[in-house]
Short mmCIF file of C-alpha atoms in Angstrom, two decimals:
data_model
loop_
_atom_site.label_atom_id
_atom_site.label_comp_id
_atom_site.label_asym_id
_atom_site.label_seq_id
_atom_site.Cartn_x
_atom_site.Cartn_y
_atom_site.Cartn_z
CA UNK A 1 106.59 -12.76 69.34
CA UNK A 2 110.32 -12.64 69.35
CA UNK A 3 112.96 -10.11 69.68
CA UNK A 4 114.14 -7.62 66.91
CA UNK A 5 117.40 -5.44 66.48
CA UNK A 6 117.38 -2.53 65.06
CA UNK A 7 119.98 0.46 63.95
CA UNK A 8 118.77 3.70 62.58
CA UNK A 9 119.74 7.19 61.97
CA UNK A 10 118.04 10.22 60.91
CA UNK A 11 117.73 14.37 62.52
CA UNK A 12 117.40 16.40 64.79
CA UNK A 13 114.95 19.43 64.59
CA UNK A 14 115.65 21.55 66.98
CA UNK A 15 115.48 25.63 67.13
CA UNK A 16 117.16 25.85 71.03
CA UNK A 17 113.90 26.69 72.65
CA UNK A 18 112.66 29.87 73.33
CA UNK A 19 116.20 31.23 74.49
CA UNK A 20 118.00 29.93 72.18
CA UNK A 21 120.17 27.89 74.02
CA UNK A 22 118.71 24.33 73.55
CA UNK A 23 119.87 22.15 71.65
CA UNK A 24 119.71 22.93 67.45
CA UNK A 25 119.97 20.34 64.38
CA UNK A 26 122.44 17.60 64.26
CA UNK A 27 123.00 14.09 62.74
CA UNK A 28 120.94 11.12 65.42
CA UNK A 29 122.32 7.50 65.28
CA UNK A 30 121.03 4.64 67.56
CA UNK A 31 120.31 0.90 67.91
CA UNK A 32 117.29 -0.64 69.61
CA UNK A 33 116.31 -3.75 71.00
CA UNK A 34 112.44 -4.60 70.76
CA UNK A 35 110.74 -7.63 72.62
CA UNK A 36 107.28 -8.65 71.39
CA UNK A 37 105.39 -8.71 74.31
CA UNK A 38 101.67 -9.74 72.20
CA UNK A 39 100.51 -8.99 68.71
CA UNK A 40 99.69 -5.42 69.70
CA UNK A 41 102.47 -4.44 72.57
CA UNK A 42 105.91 -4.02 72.25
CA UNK A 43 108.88 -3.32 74.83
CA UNK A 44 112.12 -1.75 73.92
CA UNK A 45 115.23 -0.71 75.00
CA UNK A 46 118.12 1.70 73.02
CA UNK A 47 120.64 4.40 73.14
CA UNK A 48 121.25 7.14 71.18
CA UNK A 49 123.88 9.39 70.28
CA UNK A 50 123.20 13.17 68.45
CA UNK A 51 126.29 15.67 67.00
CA UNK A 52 124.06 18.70 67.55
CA UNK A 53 124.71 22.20 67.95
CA UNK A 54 124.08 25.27 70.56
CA UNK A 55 124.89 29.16 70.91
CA UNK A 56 126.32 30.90 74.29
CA UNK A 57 124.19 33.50 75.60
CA UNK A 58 126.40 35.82 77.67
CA UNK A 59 124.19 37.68 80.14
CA UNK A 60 126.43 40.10 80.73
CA UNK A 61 126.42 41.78 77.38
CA UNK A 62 124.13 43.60 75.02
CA UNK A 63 121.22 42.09 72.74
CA UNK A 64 123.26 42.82 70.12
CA UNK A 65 126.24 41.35 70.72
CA UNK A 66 125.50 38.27 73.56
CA UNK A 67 125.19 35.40 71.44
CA UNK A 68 127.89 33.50 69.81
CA UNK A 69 128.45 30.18 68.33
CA UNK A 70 127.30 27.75 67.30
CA UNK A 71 129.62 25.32 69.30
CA UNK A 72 129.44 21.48 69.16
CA UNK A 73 127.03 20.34 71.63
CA UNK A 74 127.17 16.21 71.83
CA UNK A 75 123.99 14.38 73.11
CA UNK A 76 123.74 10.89 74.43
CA UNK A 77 120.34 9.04 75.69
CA UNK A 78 118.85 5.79 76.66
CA UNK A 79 115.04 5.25 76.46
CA UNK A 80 112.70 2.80 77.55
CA UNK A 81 109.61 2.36 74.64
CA UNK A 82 106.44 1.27 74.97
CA UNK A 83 105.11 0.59 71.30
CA UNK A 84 101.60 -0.10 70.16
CA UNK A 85 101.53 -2.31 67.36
CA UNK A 86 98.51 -0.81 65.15
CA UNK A 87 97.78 -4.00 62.82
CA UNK A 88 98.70 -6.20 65.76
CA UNK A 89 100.53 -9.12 64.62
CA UNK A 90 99.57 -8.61 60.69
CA UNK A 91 100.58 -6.06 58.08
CA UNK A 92 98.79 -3.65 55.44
CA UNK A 93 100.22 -4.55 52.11
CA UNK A 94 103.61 -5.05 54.18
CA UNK A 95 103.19 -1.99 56.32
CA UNK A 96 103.17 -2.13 60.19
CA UNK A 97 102.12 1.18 61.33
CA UNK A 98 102.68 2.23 65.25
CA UNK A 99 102.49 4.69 67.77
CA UNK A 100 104.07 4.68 70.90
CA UNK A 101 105.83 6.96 73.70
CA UNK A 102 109.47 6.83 75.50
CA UNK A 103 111.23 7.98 78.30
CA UNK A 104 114.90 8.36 79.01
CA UNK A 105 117.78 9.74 80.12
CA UNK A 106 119.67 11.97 77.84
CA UNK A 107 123.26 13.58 78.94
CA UNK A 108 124.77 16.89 77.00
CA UNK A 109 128.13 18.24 76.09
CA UNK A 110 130.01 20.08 79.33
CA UNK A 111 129.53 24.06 79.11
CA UNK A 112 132.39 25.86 77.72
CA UNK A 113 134.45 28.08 79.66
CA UNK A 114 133.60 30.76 77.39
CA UNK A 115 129.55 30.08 78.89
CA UNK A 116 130.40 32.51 81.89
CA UNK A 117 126.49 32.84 82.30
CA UNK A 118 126.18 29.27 84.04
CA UNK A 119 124.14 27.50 81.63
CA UNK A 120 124.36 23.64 81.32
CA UNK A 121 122.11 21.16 79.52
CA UNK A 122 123.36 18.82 82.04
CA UNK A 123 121.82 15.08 82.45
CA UNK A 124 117.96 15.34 82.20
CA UNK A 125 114.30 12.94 82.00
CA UNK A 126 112.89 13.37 78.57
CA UNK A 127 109.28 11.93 76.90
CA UNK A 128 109.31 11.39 73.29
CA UNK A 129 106.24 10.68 71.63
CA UNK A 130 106.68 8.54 67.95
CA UNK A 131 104.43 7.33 65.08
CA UNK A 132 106.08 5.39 62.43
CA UNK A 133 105.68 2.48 60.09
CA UNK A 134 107.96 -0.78 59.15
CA UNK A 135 107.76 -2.40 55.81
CA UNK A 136 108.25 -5.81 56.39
CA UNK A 137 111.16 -6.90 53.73
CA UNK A 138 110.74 -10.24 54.61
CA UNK A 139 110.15 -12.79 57.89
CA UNK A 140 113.06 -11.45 59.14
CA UNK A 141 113.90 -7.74 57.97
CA UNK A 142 112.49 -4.35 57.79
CA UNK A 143 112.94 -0.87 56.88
CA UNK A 144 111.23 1.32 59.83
CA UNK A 145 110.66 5.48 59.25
CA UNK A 146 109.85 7.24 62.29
CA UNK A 147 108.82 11.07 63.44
CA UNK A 148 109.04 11.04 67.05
CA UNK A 149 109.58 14.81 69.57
CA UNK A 150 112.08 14.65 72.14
CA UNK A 151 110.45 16.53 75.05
CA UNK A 152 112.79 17.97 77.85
CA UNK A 153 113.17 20.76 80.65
CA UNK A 154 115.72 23.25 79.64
CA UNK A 155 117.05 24.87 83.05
CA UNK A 156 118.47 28.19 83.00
CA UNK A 157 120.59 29.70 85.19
CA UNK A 158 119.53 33.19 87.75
CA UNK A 159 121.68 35.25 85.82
CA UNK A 160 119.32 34.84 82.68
CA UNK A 161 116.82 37.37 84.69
CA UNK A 162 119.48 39.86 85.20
CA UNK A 163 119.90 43.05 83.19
CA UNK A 164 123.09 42.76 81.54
CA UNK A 165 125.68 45.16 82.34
CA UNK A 166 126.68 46.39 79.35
CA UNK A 167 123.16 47.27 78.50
CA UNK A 168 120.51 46.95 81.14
CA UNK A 169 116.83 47.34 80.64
CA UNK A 170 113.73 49.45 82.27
CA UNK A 171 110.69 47.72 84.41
CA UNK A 172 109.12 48.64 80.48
CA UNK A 173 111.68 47.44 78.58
CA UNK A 174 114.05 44.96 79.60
CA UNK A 175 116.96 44.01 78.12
CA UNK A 176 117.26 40.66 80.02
CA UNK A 177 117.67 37.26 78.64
CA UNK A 178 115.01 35.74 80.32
CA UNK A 179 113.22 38.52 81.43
CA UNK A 180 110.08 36.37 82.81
CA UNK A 181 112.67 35.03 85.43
CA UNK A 182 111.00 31.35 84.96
CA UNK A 183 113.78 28.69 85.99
CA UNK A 184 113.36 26.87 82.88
CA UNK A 185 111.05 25.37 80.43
CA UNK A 186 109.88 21.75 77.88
CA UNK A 187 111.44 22.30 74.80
CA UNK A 188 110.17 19.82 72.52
CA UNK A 189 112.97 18.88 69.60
CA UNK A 190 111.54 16.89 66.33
CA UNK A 191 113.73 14.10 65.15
CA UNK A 192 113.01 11.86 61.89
CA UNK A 193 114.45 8.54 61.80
CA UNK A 194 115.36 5.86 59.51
CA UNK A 195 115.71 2.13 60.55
CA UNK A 196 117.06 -1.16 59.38
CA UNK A 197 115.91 -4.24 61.71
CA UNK A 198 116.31 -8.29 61.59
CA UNK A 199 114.55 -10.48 63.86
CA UNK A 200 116.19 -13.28 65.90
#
């Protein structure tokens, strides 16, 4: 029982989805606030912050010549956690080993005027699913390392299922970004973290 702070850091994984336009790697820092519900459950509460990176995809123009970048592309989330404790209220030869899931709210950088397609990551929902372990440093510190995916709906906009003009397509062979027309898709994007945390 009791409530823990925690502040970690760590990376970002991601590739931009299958268009490319998602969000890429970048440096994660966060802090966390945990409350012990039982030996097994925890609640938590934290916000994050991630320096990643994207490319502009100009619809308009050629396959060989539409993307650009990369261009700074600033995350920031909040996340409510539910945490399963898997050794309850005991530890392994000073490992506490977890799984758990979140869900948040994550915000992204404003598109560019030079993204004349209309793409924006915008504000969006997001699951992330996380194992980890802590290694308890004493009663009242740890060390925590995490893997955790950050799952979210990239939207894109109609003129992703145009042929560009510069270049356009056949029926056979299109030349469109998103030639399936689907208004978007879950992206997941694999972080790692590392964690410091004290109990009160």
């Amino acid at each position: 029982f009791g409530q823990t702070l925690e502040l970690q850091g760590g990376q970002l994984f991601g590739n931009g989805g299958p268009l490319k336009v998602g969000p890429q790697d970048g440096r994660l820092m966060g802090a966390r606030m945990n409350f012990r519900g039982n030996h097994s459950l925890q609640l938590a509460l934290g916000v994050w912050t991630a320096s990643s990176e994207r490319y502009i995809v100009d619809a308009d123009k050629s396959p060989a010549t539409r993307v650009t970048g990369p261009i700074a592309h600033r995350l920031i989330g909040g996340e409510f956690t539910l945490q399963l404790n898997l050794t309850g209220g005991k530890t392994w030869h000073g490992l506490a080993p977890y799984g758990g899931v979140g869900l948040g709210m994550v915000n992204g950088a404003k598109t560019p005027a030079a993204d004349t397609s209309g793409y924006s990551f915008g504000t969006k929902l997001y699951f992330a699913p996380n194992v980890g372990s802590r290694l308890m440093l004493g009663q009242k510190l740890f060390l925590k390392v995490e893997a955790r995916a950050y799952l979210w709906n990239l939207k894109y906009p109609n003129s992703y299922a145009d042929e560009p003009a510069q270049a356009p397509g056949t029926a056979d062979n299109p030349n469109a970004v998103n030639p399936t027309g689907k208004g978007g898709e879950y992206t997941p994007v694999p972080a790692l973290l590392i964690g410091l945390g004290i109990k009160f």
